[in-house]
Short mmCIF file of C-alpha atoms in Angstrom, two decimals:
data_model
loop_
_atom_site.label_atom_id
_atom_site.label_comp_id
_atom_site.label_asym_id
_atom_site.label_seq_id
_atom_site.Cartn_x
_atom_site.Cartn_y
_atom_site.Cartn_z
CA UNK A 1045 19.05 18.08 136.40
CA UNK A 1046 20.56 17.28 139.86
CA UNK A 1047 20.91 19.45 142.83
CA UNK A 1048 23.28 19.11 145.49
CA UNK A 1049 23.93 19.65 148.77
CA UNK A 1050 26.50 17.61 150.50
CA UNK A 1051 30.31 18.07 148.54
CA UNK A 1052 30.85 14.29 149.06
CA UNK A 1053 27.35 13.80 146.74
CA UNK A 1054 28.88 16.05 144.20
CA UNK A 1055 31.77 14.43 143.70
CA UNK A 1056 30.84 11.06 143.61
CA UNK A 1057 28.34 11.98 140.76
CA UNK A 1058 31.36 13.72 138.97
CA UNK A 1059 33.54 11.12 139.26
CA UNK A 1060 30.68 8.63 137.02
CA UNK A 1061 30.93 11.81 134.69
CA UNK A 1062 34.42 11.63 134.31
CA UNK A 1063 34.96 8.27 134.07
CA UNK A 1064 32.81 8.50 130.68
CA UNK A 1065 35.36 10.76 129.34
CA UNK A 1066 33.84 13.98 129.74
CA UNK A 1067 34.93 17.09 130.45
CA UNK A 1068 33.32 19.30 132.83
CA UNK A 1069 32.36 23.32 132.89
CA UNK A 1070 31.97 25.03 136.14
CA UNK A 1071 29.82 28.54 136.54
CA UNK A 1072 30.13 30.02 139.90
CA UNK A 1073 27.21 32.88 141.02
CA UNK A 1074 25.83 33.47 144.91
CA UNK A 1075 22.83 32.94 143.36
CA UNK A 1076 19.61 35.63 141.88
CA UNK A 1077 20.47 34.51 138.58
CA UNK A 1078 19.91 36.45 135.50
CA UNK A 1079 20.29 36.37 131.97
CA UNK A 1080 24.16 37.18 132.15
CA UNK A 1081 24.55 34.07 134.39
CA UNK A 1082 22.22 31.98 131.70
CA UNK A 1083 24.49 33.19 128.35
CA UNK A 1084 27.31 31.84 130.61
CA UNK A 1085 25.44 28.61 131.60
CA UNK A 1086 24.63 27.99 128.05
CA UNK A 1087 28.50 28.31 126.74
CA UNK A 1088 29.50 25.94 129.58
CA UNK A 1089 26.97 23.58 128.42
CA UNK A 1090 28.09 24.06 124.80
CA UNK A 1091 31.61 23.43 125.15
CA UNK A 1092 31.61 20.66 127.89
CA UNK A 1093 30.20 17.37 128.51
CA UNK A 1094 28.64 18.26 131.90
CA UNK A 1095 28.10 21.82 133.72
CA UNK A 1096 28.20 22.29 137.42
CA UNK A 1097 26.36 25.78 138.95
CA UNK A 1098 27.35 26.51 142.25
CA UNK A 1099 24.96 28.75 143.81
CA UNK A 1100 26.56 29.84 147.16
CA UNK A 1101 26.23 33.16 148.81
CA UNK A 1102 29.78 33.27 150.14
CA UNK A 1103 30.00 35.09 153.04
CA UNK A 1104 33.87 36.00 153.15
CA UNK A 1105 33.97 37.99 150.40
CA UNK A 1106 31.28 40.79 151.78
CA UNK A 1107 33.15 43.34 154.25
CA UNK A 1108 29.78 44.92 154.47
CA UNK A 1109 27.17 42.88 156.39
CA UNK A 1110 23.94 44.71 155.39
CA UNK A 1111 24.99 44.00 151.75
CA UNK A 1112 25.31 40.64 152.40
CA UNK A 1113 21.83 40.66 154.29
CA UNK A 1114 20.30 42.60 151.41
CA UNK A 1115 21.21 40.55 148.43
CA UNK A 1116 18.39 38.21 147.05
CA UNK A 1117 17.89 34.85 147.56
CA UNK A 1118 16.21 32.86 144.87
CA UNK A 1119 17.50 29.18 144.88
CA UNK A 1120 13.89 27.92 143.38
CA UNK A 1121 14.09 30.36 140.81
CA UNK A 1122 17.62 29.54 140.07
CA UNK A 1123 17.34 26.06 139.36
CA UNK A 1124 14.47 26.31 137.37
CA UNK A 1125 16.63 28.65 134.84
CA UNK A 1126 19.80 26.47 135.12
CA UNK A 1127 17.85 23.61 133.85
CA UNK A 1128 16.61 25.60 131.45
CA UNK A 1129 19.70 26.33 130.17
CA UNK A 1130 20.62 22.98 129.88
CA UNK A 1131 23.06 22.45 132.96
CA UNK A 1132 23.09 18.97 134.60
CA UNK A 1133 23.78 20.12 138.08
CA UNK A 1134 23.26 22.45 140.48
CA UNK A 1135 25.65 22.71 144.05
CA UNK A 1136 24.20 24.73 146.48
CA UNK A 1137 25.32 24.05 149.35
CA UNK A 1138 25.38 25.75 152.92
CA UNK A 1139 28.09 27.61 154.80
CA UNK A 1140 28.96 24.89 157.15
CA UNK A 1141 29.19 22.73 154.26
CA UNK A 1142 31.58 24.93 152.24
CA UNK A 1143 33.42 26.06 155.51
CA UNK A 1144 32.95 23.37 158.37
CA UNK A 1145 35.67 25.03 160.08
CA UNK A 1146 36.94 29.05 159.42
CA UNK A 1147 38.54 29.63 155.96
CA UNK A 1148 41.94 31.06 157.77
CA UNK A 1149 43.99 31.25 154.39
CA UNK A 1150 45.05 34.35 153.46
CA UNK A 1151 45.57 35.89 149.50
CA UNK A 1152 46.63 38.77 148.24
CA UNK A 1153 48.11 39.53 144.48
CA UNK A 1154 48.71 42.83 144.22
CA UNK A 1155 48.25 45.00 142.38
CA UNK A 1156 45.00 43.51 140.76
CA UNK A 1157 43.77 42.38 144.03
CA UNK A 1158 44.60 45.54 146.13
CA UNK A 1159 43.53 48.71 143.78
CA UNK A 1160 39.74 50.04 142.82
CA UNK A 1161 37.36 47.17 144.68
CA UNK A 1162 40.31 45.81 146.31
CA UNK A 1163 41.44 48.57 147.95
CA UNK A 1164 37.30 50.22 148.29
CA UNK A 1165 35.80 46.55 149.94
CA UNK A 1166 38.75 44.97 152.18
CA UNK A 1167 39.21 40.82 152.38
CA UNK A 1168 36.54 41.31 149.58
CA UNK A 1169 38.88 39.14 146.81
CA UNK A 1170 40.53 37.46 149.96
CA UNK A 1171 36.91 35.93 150.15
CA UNK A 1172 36.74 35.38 146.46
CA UNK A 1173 39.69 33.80 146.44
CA UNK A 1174 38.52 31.64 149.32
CA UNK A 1175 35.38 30.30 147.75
CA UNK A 1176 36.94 29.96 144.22
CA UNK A 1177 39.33 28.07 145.33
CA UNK A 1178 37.56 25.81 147.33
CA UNK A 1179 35.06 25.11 144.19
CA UNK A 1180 37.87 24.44 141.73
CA UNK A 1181 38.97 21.40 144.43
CA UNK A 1182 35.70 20.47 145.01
CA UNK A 1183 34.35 20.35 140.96
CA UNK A 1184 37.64 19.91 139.74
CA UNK A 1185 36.92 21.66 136.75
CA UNK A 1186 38.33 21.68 132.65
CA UNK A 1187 36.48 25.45 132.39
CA UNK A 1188 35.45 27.71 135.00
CA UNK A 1189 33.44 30.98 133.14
CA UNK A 1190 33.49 34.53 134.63
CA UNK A 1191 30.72 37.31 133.27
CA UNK A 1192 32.95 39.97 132.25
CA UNK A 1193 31.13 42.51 134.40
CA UNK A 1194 32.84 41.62 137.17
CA UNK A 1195 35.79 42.58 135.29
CA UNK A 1196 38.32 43.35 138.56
CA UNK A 1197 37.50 39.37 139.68
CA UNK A 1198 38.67 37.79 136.68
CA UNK A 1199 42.08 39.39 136.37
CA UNK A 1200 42.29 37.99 140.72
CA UNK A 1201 41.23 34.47 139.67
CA UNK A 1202 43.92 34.27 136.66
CA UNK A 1203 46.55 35.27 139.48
CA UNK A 1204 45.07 32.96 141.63
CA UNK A 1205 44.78 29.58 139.53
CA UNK A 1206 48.61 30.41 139.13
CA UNK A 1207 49.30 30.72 142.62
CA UNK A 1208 48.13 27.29 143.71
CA UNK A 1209 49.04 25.07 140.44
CA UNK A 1210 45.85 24.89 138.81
CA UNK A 1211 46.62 26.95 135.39
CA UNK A 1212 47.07 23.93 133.50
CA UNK A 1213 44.16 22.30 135.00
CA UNK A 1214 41.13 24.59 134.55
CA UNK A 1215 40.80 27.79 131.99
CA UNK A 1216 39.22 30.29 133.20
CA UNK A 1217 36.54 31.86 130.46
CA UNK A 1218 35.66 35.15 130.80
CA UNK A 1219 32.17 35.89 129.21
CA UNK A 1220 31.15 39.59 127.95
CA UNK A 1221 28.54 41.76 129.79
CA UNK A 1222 25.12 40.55 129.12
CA UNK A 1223 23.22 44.62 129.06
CA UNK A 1224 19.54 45.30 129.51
CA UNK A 1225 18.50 47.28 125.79
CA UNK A 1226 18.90 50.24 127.93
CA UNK A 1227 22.53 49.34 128.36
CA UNK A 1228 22.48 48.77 132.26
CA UNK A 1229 24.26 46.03 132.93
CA UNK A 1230 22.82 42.47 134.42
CA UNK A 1231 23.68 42.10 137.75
CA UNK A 1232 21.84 40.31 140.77
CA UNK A 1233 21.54 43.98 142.67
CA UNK A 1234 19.61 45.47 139.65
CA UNK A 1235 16.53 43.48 141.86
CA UNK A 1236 17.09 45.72 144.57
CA UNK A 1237 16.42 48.54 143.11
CA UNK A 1238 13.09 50.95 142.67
CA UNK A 1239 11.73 51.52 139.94
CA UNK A 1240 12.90 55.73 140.01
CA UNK A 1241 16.60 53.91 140.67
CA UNK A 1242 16.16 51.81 138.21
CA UNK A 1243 15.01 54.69 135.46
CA UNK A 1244 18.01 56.72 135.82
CA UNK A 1245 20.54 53.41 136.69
CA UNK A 1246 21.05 53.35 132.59
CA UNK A 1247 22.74 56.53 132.25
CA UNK A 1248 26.16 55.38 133.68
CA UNK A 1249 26.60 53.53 130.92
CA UNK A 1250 25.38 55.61 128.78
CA UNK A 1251 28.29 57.96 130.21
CA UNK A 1252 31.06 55.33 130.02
CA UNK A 1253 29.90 54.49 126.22
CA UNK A 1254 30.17 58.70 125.06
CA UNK A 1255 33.34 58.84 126.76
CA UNK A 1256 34.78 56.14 123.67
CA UNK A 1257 34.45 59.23 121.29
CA UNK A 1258 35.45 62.12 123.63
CA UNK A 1259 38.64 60.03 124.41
CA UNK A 1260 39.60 60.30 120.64
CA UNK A 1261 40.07 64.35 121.16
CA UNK A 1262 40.96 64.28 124.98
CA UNK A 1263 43.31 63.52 127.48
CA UNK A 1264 43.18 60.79 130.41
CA UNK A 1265 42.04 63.49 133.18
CA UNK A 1266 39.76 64.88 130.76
CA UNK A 1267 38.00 61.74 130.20
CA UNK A 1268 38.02 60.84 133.85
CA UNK A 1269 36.74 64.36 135.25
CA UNK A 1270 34.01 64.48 132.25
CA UNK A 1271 33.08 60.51 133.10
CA UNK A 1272 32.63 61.92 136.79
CA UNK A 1273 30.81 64.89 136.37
CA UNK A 1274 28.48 63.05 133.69
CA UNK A 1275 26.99 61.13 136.38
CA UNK A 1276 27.10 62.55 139.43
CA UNK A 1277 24.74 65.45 137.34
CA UNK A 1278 22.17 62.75 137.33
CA UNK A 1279 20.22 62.93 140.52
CA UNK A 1280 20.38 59.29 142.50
CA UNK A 1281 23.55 59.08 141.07
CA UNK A 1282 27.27 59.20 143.01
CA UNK A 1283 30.61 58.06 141.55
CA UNK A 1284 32.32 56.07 144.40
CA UNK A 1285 35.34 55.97 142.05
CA UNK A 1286 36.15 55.67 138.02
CA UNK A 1287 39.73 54.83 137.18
CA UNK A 1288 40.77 54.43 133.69
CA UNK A 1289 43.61 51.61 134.20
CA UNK A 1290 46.14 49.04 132.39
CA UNK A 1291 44.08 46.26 131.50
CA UNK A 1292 46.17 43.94 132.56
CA UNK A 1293 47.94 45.41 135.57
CA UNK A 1294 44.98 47.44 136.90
CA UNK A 1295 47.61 50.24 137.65
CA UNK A 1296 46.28 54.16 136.35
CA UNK A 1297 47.40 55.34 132.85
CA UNK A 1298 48.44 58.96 132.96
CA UNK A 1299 48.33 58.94 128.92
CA UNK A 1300 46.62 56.72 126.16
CA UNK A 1301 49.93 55.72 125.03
CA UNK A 1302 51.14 54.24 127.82
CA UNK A 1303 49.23 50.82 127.12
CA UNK A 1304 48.09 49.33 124.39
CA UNK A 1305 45.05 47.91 126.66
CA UNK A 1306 42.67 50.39 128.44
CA UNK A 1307 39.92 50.24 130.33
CA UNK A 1308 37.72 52.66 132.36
CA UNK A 1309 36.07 51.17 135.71
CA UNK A 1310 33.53 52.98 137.97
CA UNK A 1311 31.37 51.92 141.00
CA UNK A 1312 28.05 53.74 141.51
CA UNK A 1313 25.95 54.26 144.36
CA UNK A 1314 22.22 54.44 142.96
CA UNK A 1315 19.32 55.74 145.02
CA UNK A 1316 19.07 56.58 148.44
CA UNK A 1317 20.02 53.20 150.12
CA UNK A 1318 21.78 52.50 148.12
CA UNK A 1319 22.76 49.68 145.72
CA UNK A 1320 26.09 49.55 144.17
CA UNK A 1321 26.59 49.41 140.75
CA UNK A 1322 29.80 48.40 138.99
CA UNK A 1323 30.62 48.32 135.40
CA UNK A 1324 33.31 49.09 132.62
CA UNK A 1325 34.43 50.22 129.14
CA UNK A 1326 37.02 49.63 127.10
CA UNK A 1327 39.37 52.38 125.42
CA UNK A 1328 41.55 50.40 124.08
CA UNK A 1329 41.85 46.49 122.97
CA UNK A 1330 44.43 44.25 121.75
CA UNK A 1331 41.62 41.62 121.10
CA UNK A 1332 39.85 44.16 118.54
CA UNK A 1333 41.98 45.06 116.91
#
């Protein structure tokens, strides 16, 4: 496995790989990798010739400085389990490398970009956007895979590869959530937390899953209030918000009719510093059914 820097390294190399006919998979993290980010590796690797990871901590998409100060940095680590996963190349490169000059572009698609995390974290998925956008020219990717978790980000970076002409030259992959046997979701942040805020991180999940059922018998609100009041009853715990939206809009849903795709998001605060949590269930499901 290679690791690079420099974007003119990386591209060179990519070029050789093309010209040998094969197609390339490209999994973009900021790096603390975990076993969601390897079952992602691993699919890249299975369905491409050669798979890029870019581990970048982009600094655009954090409105929040301390968060960005606060979230791990393990590039050793990192390559060691992209390698083991099979990947053939690793781009991590630095700021001024990704943005020698400031990133002035400006995107918005509302209303998946502006509602929940859009409208909680502002410029967050301006930043996404940003950094996405500037790997997909960079890698020039056939695939480009997305960990479901970050559920909000892949319905953005389907409006985006739209926006600027590049739907019929990458497909975007999304990946589902990789959970501890707990059920807590993988994420890079679970690091952060203690082992008490770890202990009682599982249970909003384990809210979101009983809340399948109760929807059968209940209304939206019900769901919602009994989703809300479910966790925040769990010391260390506090709902930031939990909307149960059109899957593919993002936009509230006053009734379970009024899709035929549903899905429940909530961001958590967890202990007393504290880390932020986000993760998801689905009500309803075309793709099940």
């Amino acid at each position: 496995m290679k690791v690079f820097k420099k974007i003119v390294d990386l591209q060179n190399e990519l070029f050789l790989v093309r010209k040998e006919g094969k197609e390339i998979g490209l999994v973009p993290t900021m790096g603390a990798l975990h076993e969601g980010h390897a079952s992602l590796i691993k699919r890249s690797v299975k369905e491409n010739g050669a798979t890029v990871v870019s581990v970048f901590l982009n600094p655009t998409q954090f409105n929040d400085k301390g968060d960005l100060g606060r979230y791990p940095r393990t590039l050793e680590a990192d390559c060691k389990l992209c390698e083991a996963c099979g990947a053939q190349y690793v781009f991590a490169p630095s700021v001024e490398e990704m943005y020698p000059t400031p990133d002035t572009r400006h995107f918005e698609f509302p209303p998946q970009s502006t509602v929940m995390e859009g409208a909680k974290r502002p410029g967050h998925f301006n930043g996404v956007c940003q950094v996405v956008s500037r790997l997909f020219y960079i890698v020039k990717p056939n695939r480009a895979y997305f960990g479901e978790k970050d559920w909000q980000q892949i319905a953005v970076v389907k409006r985006l590869v739209n926006y600027i002409g590049y739907d019929r030259l990458v497909h975007i992959v999304e990946c589902p959530i990789v959970r501890d046997e707990d059920g807590l979701a993988k994420s890079s942040r679970n690091t952060l937390l203690t082992p008490e805020e770890r202990a009682i991180a599982p249970n909003i999940y384990k809210a979101l899953k009983a809340s399948v059922d109760y929807a059968k018998d209940h209304t939206v609100a019900e769901t919602h209030d009994k989703v809300v009041a479910d966790i925040n009853a769990i010391d260390g715990l506090d709902v930031e918000y939990f909307e149960i939206v059109d899957g593919n809009t993002l936009l509230d849903v006053n009734n379970w009719n009024d899709s035929g795709y549903v899905v429940g998001c909530i961001t958590v605060y967890c202990g007393h510093t504290p880390i932020r949590l986000i993760d998801h269930v689905k009500y309803k499901d075309p793709e099940t059914k």
